[in-house]
Short mmCIF file of C-alpha atoms in Angstrom, two decimals:
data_model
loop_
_atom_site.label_atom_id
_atom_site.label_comp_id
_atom_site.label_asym_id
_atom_site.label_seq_id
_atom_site.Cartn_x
_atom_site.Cartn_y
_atom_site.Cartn_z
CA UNK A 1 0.00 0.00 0.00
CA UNK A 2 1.47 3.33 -0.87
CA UNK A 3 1.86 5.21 2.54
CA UNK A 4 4.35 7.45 3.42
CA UNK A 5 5.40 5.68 6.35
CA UNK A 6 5.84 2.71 3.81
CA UNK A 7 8.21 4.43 1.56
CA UNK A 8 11.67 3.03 2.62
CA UNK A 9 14.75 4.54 0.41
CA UNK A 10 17.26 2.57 -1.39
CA UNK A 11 20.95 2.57 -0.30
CA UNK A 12 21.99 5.12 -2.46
CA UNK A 13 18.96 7.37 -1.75
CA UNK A 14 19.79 7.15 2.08
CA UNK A 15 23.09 8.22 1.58
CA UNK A 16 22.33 11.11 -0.45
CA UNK A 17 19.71 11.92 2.35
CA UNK A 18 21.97 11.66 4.89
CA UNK A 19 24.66 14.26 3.08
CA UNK A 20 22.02 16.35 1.64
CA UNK A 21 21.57 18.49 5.16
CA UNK A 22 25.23 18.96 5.94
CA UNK A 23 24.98 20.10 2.50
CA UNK A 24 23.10 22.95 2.70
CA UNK A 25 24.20 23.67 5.86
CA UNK A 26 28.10 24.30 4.37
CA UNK A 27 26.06 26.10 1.33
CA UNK A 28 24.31 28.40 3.88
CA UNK A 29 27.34 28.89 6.19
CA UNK A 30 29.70 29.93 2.99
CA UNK A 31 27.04 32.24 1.40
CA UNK A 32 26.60 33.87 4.86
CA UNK A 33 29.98 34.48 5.44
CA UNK A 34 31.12 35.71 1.95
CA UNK A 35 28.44 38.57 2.37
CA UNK A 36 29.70 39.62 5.94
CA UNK A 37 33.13 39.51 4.68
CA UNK A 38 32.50 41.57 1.84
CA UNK A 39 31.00 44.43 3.64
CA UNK A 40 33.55 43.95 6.55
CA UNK A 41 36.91 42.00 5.70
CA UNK A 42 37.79 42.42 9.30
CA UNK A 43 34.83 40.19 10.14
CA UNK A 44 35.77 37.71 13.31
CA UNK A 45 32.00 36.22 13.61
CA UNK A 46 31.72 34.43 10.17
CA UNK A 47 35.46 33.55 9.41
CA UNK A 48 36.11 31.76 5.81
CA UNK A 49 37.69 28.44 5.51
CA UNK A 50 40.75 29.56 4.32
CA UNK A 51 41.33 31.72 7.91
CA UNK A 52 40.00 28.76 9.84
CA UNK A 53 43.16 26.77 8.13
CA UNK A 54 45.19 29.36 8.52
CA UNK A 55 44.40 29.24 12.09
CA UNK A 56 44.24 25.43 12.86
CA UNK A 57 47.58 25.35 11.18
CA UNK A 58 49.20 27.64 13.16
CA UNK A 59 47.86 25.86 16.10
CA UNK A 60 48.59 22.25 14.86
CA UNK A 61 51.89 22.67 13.03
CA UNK A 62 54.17 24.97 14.54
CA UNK A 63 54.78 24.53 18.09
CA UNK A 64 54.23 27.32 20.13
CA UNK A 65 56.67 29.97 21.35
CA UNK A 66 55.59 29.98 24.91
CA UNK A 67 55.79 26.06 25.46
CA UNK A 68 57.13 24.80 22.38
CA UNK A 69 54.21 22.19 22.23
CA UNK A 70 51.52 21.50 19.32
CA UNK A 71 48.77 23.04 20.83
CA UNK A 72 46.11 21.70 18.74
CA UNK A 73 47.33 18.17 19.64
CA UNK A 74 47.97 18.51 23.13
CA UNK A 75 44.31 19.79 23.55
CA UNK A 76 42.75 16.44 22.26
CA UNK A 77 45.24 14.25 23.90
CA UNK A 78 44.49 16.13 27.63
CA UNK A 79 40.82 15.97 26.84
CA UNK A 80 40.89 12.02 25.41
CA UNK A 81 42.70 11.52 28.67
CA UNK A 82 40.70 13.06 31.15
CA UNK A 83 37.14 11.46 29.00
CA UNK A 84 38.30 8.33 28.72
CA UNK A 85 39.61 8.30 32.48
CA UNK A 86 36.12 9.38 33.37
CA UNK A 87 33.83 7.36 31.36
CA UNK A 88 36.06 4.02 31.98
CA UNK A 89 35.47 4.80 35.83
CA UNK A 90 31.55 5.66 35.61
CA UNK A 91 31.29 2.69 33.26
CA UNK A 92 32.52 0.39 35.79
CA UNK A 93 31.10 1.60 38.86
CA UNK A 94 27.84 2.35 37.00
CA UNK A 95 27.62 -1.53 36.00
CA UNK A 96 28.42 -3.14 39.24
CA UNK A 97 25.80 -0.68 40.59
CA UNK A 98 23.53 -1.15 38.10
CA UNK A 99 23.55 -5.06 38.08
CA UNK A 100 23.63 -5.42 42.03
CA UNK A 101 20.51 -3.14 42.38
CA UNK A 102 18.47 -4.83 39.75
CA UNK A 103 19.52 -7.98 40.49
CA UNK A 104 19.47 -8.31 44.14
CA UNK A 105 15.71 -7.27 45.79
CA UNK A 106 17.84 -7.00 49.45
CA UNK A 107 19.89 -4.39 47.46
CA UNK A 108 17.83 -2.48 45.47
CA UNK A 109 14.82 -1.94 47.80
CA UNK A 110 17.29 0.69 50.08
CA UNK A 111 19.78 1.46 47.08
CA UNK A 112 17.64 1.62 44.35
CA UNK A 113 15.53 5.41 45.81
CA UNK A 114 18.98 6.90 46.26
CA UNK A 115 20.01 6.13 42.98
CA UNK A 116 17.29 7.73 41.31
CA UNK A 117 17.77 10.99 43.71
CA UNK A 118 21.77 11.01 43.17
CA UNK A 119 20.99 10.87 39.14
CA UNK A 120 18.44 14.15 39.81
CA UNK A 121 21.33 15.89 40.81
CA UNK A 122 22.41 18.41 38.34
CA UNK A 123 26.34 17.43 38.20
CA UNK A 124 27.17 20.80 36.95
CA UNK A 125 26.00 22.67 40.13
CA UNK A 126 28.78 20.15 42.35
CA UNK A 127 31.58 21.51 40.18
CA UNK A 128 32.41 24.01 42.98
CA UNK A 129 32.15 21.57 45.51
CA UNK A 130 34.54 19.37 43.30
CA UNK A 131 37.23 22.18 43.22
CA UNK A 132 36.89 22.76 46.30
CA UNK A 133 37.36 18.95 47.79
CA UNK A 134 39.59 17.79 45.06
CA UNK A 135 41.10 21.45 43.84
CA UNK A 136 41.88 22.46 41.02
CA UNK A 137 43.59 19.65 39.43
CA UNK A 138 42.78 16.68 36.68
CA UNK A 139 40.60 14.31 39.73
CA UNK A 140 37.98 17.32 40.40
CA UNK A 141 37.67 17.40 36.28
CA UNK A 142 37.83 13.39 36.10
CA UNK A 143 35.23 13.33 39.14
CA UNK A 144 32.65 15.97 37.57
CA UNK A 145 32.55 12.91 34.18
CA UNK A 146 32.16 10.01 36.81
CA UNK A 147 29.27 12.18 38.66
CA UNK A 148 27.56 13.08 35.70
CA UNK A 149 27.82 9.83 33.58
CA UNK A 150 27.63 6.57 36.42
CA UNK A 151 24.16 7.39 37.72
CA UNK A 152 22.56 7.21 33.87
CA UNK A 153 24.44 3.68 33.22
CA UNK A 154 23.66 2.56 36.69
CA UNK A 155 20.02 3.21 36.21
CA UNK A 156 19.88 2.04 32.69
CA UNK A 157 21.65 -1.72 33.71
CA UNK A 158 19.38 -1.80 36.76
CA UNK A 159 16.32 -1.26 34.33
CA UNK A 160 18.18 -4.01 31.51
CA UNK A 161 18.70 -6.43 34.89
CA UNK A 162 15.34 -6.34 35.46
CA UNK A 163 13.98 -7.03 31.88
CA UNK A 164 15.72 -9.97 31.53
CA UNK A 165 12.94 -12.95 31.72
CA UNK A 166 12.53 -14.41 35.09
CA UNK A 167 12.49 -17.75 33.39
CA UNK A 168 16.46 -17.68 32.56
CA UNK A 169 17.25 -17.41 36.38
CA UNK A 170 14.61 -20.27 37.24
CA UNK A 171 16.33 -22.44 34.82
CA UNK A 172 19.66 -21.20 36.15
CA UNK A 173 18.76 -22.35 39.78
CA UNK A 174 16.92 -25.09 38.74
CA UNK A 175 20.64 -26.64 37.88
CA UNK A 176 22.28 -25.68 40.64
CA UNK A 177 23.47 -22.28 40.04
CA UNK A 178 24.69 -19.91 42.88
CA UNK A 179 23.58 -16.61 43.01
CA UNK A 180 27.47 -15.39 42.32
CA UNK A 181 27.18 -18.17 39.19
CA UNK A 182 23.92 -16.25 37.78
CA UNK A 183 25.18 -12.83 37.79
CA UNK A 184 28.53 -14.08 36.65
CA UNK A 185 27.63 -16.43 33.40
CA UNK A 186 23.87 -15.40 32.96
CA UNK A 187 23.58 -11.49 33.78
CA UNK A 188 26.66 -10.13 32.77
CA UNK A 189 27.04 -11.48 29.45
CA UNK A 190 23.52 -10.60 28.43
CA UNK A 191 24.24 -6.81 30.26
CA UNK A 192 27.74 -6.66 28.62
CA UNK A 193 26.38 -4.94 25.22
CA UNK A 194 23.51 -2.89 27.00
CA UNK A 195 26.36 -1.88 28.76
CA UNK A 196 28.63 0.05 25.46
CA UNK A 197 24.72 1.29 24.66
CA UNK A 198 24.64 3.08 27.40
CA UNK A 199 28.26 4.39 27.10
CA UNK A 200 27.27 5.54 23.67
CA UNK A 201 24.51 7.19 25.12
CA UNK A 202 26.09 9.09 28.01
CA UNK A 203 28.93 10.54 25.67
CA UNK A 204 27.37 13.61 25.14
CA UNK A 205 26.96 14.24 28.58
CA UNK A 206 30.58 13.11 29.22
CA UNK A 207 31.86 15.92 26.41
CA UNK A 208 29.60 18.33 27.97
CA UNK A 209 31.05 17.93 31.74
CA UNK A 210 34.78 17.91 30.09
CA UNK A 211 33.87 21.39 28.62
CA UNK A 212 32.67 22.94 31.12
CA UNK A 213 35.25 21.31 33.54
CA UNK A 214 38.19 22.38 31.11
CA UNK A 215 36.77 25.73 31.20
CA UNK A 216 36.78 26.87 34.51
CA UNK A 217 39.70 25.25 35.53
CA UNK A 218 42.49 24.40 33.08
CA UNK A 219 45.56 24.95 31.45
CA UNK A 220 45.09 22.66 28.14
CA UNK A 221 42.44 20.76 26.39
CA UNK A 222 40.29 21.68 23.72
CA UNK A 223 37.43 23.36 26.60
CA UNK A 224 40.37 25.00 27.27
CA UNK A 225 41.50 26.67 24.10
CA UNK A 226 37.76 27.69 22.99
CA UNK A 227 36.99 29.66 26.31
CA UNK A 228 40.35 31.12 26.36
CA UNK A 229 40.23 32.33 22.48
CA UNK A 230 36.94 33.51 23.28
CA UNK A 231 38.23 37.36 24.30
CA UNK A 232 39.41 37.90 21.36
CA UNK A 233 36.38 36.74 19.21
CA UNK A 234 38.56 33.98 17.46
CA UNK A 235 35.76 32.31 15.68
CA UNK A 236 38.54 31.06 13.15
CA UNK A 237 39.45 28.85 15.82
CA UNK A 238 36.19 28.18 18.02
CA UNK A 239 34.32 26.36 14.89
CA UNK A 240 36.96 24.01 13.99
CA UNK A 241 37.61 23.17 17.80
CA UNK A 242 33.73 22.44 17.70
CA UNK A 243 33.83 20.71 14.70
CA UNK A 244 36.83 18.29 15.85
CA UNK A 245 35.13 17.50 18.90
CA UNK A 246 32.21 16.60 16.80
CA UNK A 247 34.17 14.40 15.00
CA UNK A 248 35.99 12.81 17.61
CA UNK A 249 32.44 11.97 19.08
CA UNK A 250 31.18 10.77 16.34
CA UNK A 251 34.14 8.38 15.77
CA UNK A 252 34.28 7.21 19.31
CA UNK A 253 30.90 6.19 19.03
CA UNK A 254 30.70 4.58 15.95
CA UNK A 255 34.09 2.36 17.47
CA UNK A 256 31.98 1.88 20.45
CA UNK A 257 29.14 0.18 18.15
CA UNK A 258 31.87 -1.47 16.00
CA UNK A 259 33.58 -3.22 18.84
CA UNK A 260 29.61 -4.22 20.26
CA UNK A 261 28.76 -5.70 17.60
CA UNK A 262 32.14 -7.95 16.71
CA UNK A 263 32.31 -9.00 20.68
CA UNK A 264 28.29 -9.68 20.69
CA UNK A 265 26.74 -10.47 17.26
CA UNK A 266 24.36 -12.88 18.99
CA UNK A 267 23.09 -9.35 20.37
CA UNK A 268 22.06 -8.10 17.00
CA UNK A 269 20.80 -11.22 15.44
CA UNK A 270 17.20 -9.75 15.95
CA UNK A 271 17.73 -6.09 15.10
CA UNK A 272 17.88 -5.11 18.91
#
């Protein structure tokens, strides 16, 4: 029947759908900023491509007089360090949370209310706290991903622990299993996957914490470099620091969903 919602694209078409709104959004972007830079060359709010090189360049080629490092690259390896440091912790503690809590009724009847009041907590407003326990240093920064990021995985997994069919654990028990045996070769393999979907999920909120972290209280990382350029109106270097940490987030997540599905195909074998 021809519906709209029936209508599915070919390969091709999808791909062409998928590039047609960058697109026009490059279109737009260079039509806006040719006119603004022909009625003002000394423009700083719509920079051309060429001065966003120019700039990038500068910043990821020569090294810099005051430290002799590549700026550019010592930005993204501070802030890959200090997000994968966080995320790797708030994975880890959000799983063994999770699974205890939804596993567990003795456990998640008094843990289970905190939980949800901890993840309620805007992580942004304990910053200051964070400084002020940890100072200024990379564990306040590190602590601020862990806060923000732990509670959503720990929540998710509890919710995942719980929708796995009672029958499995029956069956488990019924031969003999231990409680330590179920969660160990029937809930954690089945949560494993769930668990790199929820990492995917909660990188955006990871980036966002690094930011803001990196802003406040920093001396590298790419946070860092856009709030300090800010001053001066360097636009030819804010949008390609956004754009590379767009990219980078983009690419970490699709090797997150790369690695899922070659360690758990039997995951996807039913479009989950």
């Amino acid at each position: 029947m021809k519906r709209l919602i029936n209508l599915t694209p070919s390969k091709p078409v999808k791909l062409l759908l998928g590039i047609l709104p960058f697109a026009m959004i490059l279109v737009i972007y260079l039509i806006a900023s040719d006119a603004r830079l022909a009625e003002n060359p000394n423009d700083k709010l719509l920079p051309s491509f060429s001065q966003m090189g120019d700039a990038i360049k500068t910043l990821a080629f020569e090294p810099s007089k005051r430290t002799g490092e590549y700026l550019f690259w010592q930005d993204t390896l501070s802030s890959l360090e200090r997000l994968g440091l966080g995320i790797l912790i708030a994975a880890a503690l959000g799983f063994s949370i999770g699974i205890l809590t939804g596993a567990i009724p003795t456990l998640h009847a008094p843990f289970a209310p905190l939980l949800t009041i901890i993840s309620l907590v805007p992580p942004m407003a304990l910053l200051p706290i964070l400084f002020i326990v940890f100072g200024l240093g990379e564990v306040s920064k590190v602590a601020l991903i862990v806060i923000g990021v732990a509670p959503f995985i720990a929540r998710d997994i509890q919710r995942c622990t719980q929708e796995i069919p009672l029958e499995q654990l029956v069956k488990a028990q019924t031969l003999g299993a231990s409680s330590w045996q179920i969660l160990l070769r029937v809930l954690i393999p089945q949560l494993l996957p769930r668990l790199i979907n929820a990492v995917r999920l909660s990188l955006g909120a990871g980036w966002l914490f690094l930011i803001a972290a990196e802003a406040i209280a920093s001396t590298d990382g790419l946070g860092y470099r856009i709030f300090l350029v800010r001053r001066y109106l360097s636009m030819d270097v804010i949008l390609p620091y956004v754009a590379w940490i767009t990219l980078l987030a983009f690419v970490i997540d699709w090797l997150l969903a790369k690695l899922s599905q070659r360690c758990f195909p039997w995951h996807y074998q039913h479009g989950k």
